[in-house]
Coordinates of N, CA and C in Angstrom, one line a residue:
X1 N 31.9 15.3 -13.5 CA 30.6 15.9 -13.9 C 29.8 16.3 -12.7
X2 N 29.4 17.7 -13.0 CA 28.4 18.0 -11.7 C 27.2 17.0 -11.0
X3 N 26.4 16.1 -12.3 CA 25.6 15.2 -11.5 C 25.7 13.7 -10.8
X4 N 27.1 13.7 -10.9 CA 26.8 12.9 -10.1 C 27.6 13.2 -8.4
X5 N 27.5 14.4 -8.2 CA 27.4 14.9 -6.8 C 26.2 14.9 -5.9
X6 N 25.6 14.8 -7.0 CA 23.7 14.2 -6.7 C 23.0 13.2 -6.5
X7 N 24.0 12.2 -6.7 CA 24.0 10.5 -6.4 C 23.8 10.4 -5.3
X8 N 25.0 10.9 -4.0 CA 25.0 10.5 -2.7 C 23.7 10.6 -2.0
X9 N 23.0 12.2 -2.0 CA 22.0 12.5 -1.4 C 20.8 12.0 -1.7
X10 N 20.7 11.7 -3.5 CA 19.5 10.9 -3.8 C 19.3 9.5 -3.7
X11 N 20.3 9.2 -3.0 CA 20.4 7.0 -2.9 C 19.9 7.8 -1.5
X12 N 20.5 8.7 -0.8 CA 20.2 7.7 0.8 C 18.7 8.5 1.1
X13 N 18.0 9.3 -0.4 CA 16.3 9.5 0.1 C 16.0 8.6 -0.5
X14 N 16.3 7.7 -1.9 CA 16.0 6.6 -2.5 C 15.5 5.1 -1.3
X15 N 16.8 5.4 -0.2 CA 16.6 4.2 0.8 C 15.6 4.6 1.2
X16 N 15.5 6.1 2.1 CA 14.0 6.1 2.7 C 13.1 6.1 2.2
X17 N 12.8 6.2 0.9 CA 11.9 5.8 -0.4 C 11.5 4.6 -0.1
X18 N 12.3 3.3 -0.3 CA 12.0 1.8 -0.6 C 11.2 1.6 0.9
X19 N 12.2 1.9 2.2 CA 11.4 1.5 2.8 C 10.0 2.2 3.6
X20 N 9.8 2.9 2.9 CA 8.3 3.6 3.1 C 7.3 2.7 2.0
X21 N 8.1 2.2 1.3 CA 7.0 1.3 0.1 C 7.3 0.0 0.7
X22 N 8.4 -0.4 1.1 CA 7.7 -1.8 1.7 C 6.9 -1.9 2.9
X23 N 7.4 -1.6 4.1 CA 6.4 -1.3 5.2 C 5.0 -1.2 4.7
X24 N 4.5 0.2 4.2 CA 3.3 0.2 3.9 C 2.7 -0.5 2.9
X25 N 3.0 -1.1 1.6 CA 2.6 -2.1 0.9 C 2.2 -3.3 1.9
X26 N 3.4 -4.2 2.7 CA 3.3 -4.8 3.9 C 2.1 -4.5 4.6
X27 N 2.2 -3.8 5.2 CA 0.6 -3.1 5.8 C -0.6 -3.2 5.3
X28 N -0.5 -2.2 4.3 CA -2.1 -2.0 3.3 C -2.3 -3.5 3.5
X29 N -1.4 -4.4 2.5 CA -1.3 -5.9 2.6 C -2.5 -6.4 3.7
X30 N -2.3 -6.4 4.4 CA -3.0 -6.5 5.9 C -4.0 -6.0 6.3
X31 N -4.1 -4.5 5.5 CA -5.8 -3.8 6.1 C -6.4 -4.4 4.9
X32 N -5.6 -5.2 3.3 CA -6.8 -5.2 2.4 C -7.4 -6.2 3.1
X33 N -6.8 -7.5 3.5 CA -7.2 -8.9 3.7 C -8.3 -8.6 4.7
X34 N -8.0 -8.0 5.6 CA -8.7 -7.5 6.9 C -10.2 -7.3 6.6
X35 N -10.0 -6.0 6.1 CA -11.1 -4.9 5.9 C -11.9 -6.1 4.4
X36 N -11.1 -6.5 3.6 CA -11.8 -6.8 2.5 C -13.0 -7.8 2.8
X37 N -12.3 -9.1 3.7 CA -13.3 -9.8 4.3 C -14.2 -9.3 5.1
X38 N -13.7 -8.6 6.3 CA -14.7 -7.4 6.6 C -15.8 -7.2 6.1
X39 N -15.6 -6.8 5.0 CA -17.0 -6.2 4.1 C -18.0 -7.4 3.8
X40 N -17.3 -8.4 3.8 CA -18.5 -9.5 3.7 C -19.1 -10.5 4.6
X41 N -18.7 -9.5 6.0 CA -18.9 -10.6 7.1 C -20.4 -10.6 7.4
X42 N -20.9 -11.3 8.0 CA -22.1 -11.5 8.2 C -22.7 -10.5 9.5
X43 N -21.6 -10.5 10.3 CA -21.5 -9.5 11.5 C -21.7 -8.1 11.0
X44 N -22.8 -7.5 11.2 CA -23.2 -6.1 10.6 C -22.2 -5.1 11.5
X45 N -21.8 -5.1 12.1 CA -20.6 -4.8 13.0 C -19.3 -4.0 12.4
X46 N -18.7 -5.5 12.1 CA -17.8 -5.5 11.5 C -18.1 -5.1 10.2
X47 N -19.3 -5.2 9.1 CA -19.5 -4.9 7.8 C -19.5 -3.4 8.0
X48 N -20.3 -2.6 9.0 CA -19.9 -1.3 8.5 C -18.8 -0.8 8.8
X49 N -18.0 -0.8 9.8 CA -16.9 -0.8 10.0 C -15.8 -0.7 8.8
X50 N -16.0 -1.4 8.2 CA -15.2 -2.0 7.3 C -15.3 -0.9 5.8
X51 N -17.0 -0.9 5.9 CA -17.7 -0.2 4.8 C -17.3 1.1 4.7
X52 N -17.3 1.6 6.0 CA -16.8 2.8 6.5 C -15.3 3.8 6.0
X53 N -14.3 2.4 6.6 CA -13.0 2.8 6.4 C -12.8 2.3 4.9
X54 N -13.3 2.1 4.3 CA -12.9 1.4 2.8 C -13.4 3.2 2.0
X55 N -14.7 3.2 2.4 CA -15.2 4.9 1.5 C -14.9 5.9 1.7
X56 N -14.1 6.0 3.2 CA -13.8 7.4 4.0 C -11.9 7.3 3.0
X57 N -11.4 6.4 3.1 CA -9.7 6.4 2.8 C -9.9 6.2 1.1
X58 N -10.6 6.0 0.4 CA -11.1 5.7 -0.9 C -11.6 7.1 -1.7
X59 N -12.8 7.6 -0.6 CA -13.1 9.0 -0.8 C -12.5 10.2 -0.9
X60 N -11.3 10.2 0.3 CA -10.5 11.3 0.3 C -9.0 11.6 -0.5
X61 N -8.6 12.6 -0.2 CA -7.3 12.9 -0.6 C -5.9 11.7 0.2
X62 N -5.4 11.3 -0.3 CA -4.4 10.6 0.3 C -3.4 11.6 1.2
X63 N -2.8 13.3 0.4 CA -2.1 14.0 0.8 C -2.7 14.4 1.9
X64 N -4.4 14.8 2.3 CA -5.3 15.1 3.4 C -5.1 14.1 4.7
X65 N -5.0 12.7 4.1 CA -4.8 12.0 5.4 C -3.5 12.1 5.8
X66 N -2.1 12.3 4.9 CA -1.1 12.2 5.1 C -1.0 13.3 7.0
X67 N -1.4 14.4 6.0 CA -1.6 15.9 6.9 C -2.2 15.4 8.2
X68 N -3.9 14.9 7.9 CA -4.6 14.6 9.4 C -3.5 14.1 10.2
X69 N -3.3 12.8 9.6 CA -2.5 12.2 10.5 C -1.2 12.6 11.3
X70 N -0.4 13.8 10.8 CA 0.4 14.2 11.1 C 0.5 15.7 11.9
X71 N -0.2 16.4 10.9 CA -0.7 17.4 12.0 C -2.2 17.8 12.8
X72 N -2.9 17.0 12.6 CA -4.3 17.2 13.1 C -4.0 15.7 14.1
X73 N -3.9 15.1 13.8 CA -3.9 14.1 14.7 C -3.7 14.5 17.1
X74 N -2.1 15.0 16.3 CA -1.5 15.3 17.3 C -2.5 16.2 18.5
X75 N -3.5 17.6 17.7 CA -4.2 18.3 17.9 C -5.3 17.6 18.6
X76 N -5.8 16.5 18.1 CA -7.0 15.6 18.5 C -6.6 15.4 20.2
X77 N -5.0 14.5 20.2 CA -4.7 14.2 21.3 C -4.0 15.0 22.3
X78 N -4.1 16.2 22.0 CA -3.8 17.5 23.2 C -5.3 17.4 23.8
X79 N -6.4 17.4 22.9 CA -7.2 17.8 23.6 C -8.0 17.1 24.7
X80 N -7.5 15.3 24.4 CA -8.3 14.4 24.9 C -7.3 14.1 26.0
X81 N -6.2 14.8 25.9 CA -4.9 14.4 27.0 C -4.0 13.4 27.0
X82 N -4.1 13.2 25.4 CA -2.9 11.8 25.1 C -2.3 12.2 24.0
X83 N -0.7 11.9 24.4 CA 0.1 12.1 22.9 C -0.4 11.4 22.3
X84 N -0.5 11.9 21.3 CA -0.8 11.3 19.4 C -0.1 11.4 18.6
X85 N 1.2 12.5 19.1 CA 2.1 12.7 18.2 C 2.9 11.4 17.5
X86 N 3.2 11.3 16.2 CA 3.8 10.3 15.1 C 4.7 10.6 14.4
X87 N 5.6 10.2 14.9 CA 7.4 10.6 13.9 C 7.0 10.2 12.3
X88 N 7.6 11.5 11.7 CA 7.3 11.2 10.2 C 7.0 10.5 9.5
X89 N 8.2 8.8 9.7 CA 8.4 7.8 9.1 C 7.0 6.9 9.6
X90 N 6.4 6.7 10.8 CA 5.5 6.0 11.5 C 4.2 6.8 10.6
X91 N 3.9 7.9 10.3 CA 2.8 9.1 10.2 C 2.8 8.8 8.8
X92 N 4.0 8.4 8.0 CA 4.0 8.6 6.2 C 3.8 7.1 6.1
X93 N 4.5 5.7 6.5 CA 3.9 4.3 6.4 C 2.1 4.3 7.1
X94 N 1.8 4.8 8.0 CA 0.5 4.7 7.9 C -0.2 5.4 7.3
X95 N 0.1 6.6 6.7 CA -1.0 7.0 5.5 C -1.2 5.8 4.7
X96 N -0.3 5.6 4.3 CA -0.2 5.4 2.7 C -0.3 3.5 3.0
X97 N -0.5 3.3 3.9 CA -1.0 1.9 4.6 C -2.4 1.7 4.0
X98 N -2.9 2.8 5.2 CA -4.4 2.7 4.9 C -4.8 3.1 4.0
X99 N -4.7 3.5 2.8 CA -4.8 4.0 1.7 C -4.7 3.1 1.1
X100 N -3.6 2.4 0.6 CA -3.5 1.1 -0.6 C -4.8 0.5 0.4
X101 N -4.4 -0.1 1.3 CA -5.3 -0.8 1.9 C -6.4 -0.6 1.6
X102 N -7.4 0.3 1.6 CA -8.9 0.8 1.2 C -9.0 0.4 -0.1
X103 N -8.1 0.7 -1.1 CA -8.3 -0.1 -2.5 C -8.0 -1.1 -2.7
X104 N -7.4 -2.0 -1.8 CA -6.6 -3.0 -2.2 C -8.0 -4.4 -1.2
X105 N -8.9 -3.8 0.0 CA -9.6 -4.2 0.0 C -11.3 -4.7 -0.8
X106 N -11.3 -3.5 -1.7 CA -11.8 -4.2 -2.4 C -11.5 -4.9 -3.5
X107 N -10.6 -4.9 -3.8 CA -10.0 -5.9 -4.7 C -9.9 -7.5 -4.1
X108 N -9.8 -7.2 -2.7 CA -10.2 -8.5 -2.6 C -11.5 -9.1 -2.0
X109 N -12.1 -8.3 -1.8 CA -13.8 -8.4 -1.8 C -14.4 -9.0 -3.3
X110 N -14.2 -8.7 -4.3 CA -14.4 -8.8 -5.7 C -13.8 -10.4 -5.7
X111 N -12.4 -10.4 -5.4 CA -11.8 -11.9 -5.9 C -12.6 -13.5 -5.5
X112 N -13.3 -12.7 -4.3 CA -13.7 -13.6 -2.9 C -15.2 -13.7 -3.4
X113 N -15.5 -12.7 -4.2 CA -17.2 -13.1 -4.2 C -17.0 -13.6 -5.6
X114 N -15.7 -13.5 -6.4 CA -15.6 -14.0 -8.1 C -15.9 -15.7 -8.1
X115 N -15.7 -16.3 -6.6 CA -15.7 -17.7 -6.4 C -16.6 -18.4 -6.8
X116 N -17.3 -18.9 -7.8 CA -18.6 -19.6 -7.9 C -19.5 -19.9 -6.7
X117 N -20.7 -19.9 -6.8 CA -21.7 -20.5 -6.0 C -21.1 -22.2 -5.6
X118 N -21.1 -22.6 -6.5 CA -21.1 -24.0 -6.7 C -19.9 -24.4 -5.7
X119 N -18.8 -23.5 -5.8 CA -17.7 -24.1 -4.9 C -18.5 -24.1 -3.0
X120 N -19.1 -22.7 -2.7 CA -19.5 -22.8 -1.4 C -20.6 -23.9 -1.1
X121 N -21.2 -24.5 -2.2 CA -22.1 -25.5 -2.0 C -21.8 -26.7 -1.4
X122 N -20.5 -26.8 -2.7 CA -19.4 -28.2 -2.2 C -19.2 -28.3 -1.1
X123 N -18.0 -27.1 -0.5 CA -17.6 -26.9 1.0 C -19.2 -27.2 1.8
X124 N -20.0 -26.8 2.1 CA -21.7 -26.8 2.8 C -21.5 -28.4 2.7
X125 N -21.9 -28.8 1.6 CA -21.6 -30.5 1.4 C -20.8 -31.3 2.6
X126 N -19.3 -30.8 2.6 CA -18.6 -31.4 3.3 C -18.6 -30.8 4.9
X127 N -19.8 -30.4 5.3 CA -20.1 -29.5 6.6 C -18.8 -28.7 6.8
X128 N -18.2 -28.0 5.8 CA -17.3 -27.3 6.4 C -17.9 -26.5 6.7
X129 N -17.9 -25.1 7.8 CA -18.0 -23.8 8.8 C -17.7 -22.8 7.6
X130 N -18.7 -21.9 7.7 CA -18.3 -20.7 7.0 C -16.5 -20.1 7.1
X131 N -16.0 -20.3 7.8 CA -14.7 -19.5 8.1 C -14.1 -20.8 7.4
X132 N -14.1 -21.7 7.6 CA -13.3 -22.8 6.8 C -13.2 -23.0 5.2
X133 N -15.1 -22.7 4.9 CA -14.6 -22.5 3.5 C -14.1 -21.4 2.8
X134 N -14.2 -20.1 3.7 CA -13.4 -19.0 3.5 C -11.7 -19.5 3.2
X135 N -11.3 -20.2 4.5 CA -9.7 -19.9 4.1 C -9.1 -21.1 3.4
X136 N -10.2 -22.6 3.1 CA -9.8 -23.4 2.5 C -10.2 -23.8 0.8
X137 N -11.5 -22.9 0.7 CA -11.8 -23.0 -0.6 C -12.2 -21.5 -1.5
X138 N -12.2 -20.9 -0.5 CA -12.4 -19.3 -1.1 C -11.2 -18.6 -1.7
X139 N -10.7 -18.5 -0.4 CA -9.0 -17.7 -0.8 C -8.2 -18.5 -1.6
X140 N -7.5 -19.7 -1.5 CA -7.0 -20.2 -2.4 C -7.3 -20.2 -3.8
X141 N -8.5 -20.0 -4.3 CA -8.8 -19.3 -5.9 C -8.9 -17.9 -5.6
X142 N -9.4 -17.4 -4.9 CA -9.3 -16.1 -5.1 C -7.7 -15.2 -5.3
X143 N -7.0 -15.7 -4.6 CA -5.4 -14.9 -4.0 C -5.1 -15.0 -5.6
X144 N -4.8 -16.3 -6.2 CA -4.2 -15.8 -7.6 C -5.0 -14.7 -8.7
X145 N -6.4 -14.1 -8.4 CA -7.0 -13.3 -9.4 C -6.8 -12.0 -8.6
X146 N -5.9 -11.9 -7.3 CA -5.8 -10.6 -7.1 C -4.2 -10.2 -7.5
X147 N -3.5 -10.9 -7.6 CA -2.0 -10.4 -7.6 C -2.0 -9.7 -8.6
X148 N -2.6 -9.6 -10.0 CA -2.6 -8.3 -11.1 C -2.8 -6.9 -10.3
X149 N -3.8 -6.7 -10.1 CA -4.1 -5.8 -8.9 C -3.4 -5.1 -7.9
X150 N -3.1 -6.2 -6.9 CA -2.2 -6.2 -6.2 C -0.6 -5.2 -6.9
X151 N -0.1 -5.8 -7.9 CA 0.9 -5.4 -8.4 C 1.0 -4.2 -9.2
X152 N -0.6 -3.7 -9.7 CA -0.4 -2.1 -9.8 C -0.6 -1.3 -8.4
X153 N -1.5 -1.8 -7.5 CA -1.3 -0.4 -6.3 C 0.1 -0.9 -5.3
X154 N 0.7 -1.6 -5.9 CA 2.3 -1.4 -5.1 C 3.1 -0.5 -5.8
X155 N 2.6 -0.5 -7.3 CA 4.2 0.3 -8.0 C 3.0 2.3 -7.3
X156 N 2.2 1.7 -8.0 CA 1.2 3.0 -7.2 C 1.3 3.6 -5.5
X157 N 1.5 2.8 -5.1 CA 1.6 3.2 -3.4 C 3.2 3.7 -3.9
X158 N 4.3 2.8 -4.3 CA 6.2 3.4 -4.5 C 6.0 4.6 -5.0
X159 N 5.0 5.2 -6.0 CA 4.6 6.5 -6.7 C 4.4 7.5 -5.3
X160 N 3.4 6.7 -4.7 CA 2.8 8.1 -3.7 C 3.6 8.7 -2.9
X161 N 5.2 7.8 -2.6 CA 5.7 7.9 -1.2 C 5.9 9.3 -1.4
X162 N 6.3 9.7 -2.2 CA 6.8 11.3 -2.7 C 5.8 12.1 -1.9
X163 N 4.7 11.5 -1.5 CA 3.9 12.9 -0.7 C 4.2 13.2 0.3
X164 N 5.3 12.3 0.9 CA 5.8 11.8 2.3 C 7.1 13.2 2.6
X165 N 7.3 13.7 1.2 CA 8.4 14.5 1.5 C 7.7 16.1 2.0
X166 N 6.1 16.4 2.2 CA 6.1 17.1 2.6 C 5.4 17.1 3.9
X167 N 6.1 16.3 4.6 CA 5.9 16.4 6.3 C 6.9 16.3 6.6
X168 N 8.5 16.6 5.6 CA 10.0 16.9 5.8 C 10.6 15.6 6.1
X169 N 9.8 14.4 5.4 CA 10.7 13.3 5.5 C 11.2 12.8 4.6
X170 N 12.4 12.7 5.0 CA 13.7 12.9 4.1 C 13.8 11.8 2.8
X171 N 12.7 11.6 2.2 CA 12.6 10.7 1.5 C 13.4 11.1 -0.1
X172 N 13.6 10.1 -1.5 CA 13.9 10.7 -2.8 C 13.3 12.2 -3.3
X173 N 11.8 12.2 -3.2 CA 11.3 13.7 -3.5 C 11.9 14.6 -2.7
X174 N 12.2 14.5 -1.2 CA 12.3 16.0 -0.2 C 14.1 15.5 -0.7
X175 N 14.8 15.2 -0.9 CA 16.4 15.3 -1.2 C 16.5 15.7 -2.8
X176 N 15.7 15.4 -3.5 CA 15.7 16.4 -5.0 C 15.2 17.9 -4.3
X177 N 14.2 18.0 -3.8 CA 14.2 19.6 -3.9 C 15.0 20.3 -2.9
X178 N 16.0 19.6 -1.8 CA 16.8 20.3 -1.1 C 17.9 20.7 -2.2
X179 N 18.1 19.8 -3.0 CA 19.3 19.8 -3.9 C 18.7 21.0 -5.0
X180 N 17.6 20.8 -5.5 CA 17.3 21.9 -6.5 C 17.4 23.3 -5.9
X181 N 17.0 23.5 -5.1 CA 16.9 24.6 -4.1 C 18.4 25.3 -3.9
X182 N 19.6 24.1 -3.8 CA 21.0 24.8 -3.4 C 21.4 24.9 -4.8
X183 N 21.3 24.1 -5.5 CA 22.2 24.4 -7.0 C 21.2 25.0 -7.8
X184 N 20.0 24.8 -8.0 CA 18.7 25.8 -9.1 C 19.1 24.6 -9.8
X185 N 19.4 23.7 -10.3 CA 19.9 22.5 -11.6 C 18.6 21.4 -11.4
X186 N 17.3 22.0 -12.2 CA 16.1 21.5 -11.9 C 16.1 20.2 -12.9
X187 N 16.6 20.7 -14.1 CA 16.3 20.0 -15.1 C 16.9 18.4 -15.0
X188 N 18.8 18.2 -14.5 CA 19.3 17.3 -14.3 C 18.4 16.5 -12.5
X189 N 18.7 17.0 -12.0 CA 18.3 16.6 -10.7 C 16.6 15.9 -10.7
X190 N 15.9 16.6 -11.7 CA 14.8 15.9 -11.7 C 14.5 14.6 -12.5
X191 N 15.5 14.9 -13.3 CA 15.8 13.9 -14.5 C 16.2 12.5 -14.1
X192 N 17.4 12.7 -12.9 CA 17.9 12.0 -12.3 C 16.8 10.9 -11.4
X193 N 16.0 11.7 -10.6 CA 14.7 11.0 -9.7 C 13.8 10.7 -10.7
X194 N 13.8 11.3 -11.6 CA 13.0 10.3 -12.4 C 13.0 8.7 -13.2
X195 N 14.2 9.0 -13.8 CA 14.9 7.2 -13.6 C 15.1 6.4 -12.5
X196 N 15.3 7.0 -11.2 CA 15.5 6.5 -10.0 C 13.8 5.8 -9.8
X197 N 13.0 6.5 -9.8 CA 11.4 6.2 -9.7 C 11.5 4.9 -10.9
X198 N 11.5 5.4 -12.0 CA 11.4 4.0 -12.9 C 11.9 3.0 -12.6
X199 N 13.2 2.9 -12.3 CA 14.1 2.0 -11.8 C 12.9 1.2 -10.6
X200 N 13.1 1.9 -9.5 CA 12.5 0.9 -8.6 C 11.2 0.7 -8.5
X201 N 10.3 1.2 -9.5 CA 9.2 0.5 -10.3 C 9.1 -0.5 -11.1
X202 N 10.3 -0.7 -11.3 CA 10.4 -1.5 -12.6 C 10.8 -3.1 -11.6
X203 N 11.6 -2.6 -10.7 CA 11.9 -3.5 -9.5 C 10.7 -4.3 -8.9
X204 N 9.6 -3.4 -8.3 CA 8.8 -3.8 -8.0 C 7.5 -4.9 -8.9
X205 N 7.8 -4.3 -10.1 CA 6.9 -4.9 -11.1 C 7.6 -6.5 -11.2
X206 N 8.9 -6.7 -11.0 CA 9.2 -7.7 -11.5 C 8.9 -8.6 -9.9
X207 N 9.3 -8.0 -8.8 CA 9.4 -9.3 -7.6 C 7.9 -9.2 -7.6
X208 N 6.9 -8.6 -7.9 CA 5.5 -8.9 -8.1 C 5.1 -9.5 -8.9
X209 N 5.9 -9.5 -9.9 CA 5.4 -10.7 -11.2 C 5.9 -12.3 -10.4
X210 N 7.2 -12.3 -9.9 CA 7.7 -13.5 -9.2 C 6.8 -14.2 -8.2
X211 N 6.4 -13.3 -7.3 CA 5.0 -13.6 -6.4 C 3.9 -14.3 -6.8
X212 N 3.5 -13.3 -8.3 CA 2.8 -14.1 -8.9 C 2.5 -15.3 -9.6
X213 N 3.7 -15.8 -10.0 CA 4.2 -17.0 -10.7 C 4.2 -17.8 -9.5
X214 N 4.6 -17.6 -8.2 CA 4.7 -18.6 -6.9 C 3.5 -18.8 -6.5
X215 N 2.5 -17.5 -6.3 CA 0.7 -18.2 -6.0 C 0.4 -18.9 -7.0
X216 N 0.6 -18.9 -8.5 CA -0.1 -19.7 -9.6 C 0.2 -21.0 -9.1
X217 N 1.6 -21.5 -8.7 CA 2.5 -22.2 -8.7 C 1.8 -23.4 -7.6
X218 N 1.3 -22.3 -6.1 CA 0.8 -22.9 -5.3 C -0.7 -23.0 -5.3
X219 N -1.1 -22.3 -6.2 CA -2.6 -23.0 -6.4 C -2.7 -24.1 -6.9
X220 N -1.7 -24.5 -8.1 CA -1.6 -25.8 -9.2 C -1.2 -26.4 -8.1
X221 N -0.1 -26.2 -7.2 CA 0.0 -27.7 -6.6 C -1.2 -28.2 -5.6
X222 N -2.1 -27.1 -4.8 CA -3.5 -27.6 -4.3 C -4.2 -28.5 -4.9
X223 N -4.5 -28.7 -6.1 CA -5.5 -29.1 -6.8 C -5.0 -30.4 -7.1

């Protein structure tokens, strides 16, 4: 059967696929925690900062940053006299980094202020340090009310990578339309990446459900 001559080329943009969604899930991961606390630091500094990069990557087009970053960037750094150029794969995990990340920071801004008064009083009680009751009494309730969250902008970021195929990186979206382009066979070929997308959505939903059962897991054993 003709489709599955379409297998080869769609598994090995499928690979580049996965790991454009782990990396940058990984990442964002790291600008939410970052930036999210950020936003509630006491350091006016750091708060706009934070405020800033959360409304600017929040406010815009994800496909606009993809671009800045890829072709405008470079432009920036001709002019100031420093490469800035960013190989596709580097240019498409940090779009789409900073991007979950800006949503994914406030989500955890929200978890972190969801904490009762009464718990930061306790901590105060036992002279714990602001940063102490941050990572010994804050986060630990908070982390389990973000993983729902969490686990829609990951299958949401594995959605976006597709935008990744138009700065020619060879991801599942840019190997469907090389292949539509040589055979015209839109209907099978698209059909094809379309179960392939579910598939590894459905993938992701589940080792994020598992994650989640392991924070529940480790908050019960805290207590």
């Amino acid at each position: 059967m003709q489709w599955t001559q379409y297998l080869g080329p769609l598994s090995q943009g499928a690979w580049v696929t996965i790991q454009l969604a782990v990396y940058s899930t990984i990442l964002g991961a790291a600008f939410s925690f970052l930036f999210g606390i950020g936003k509630l630091s006491p350091n006016h500094l750091i708060k706009t900062i934070s405020i800033v990069y959360i409304e600017v990557f929040r406010g815009t087009s994800l496909l606009v940053q993809l671009f800045w970053l890829y072709f405008a960037l470079p432009i920036v750094g001709d002019a100031i006299g420093i490469d800035l150029r960013l190989p596709p794969v580097t240019a498409g995990v940090l779009a789409l980094a900073l991007n979950i990340g800006a949503y994914g920071a406030e989500v955890v801004r929200g978890a972190i202020q969801s904490v009762t008064r009464d718990q930061y009083e306790a901590a105060r009680a036992l002279n714990f340090t602001p940063r102490q009751a941050l990572f010994r009494v804050a986060l630990p309730q908070a982390i389990p009310e973000m993983m729902p969250s969490f686990s829609n902008l990951a299958v949401q970021n594995l959605k976006d990578t597709a935008l990744a195929s138009l700065i020619s990186l060879s991801d599942l979206a840019f190997k469907a339309e090389q292949l539509r382009n040589y055979y015209q066979d839109s209907t099978t070929i698209y059909t094809i990446i379309l179960f392939m997308y579910f598939g590894m959505a459905l993938v992701v939903t589940l080792l994020m459900r598992i994650l989640e059962n392991s924070v529940g897991r480790w908050r019960g054993a805290r207590r």
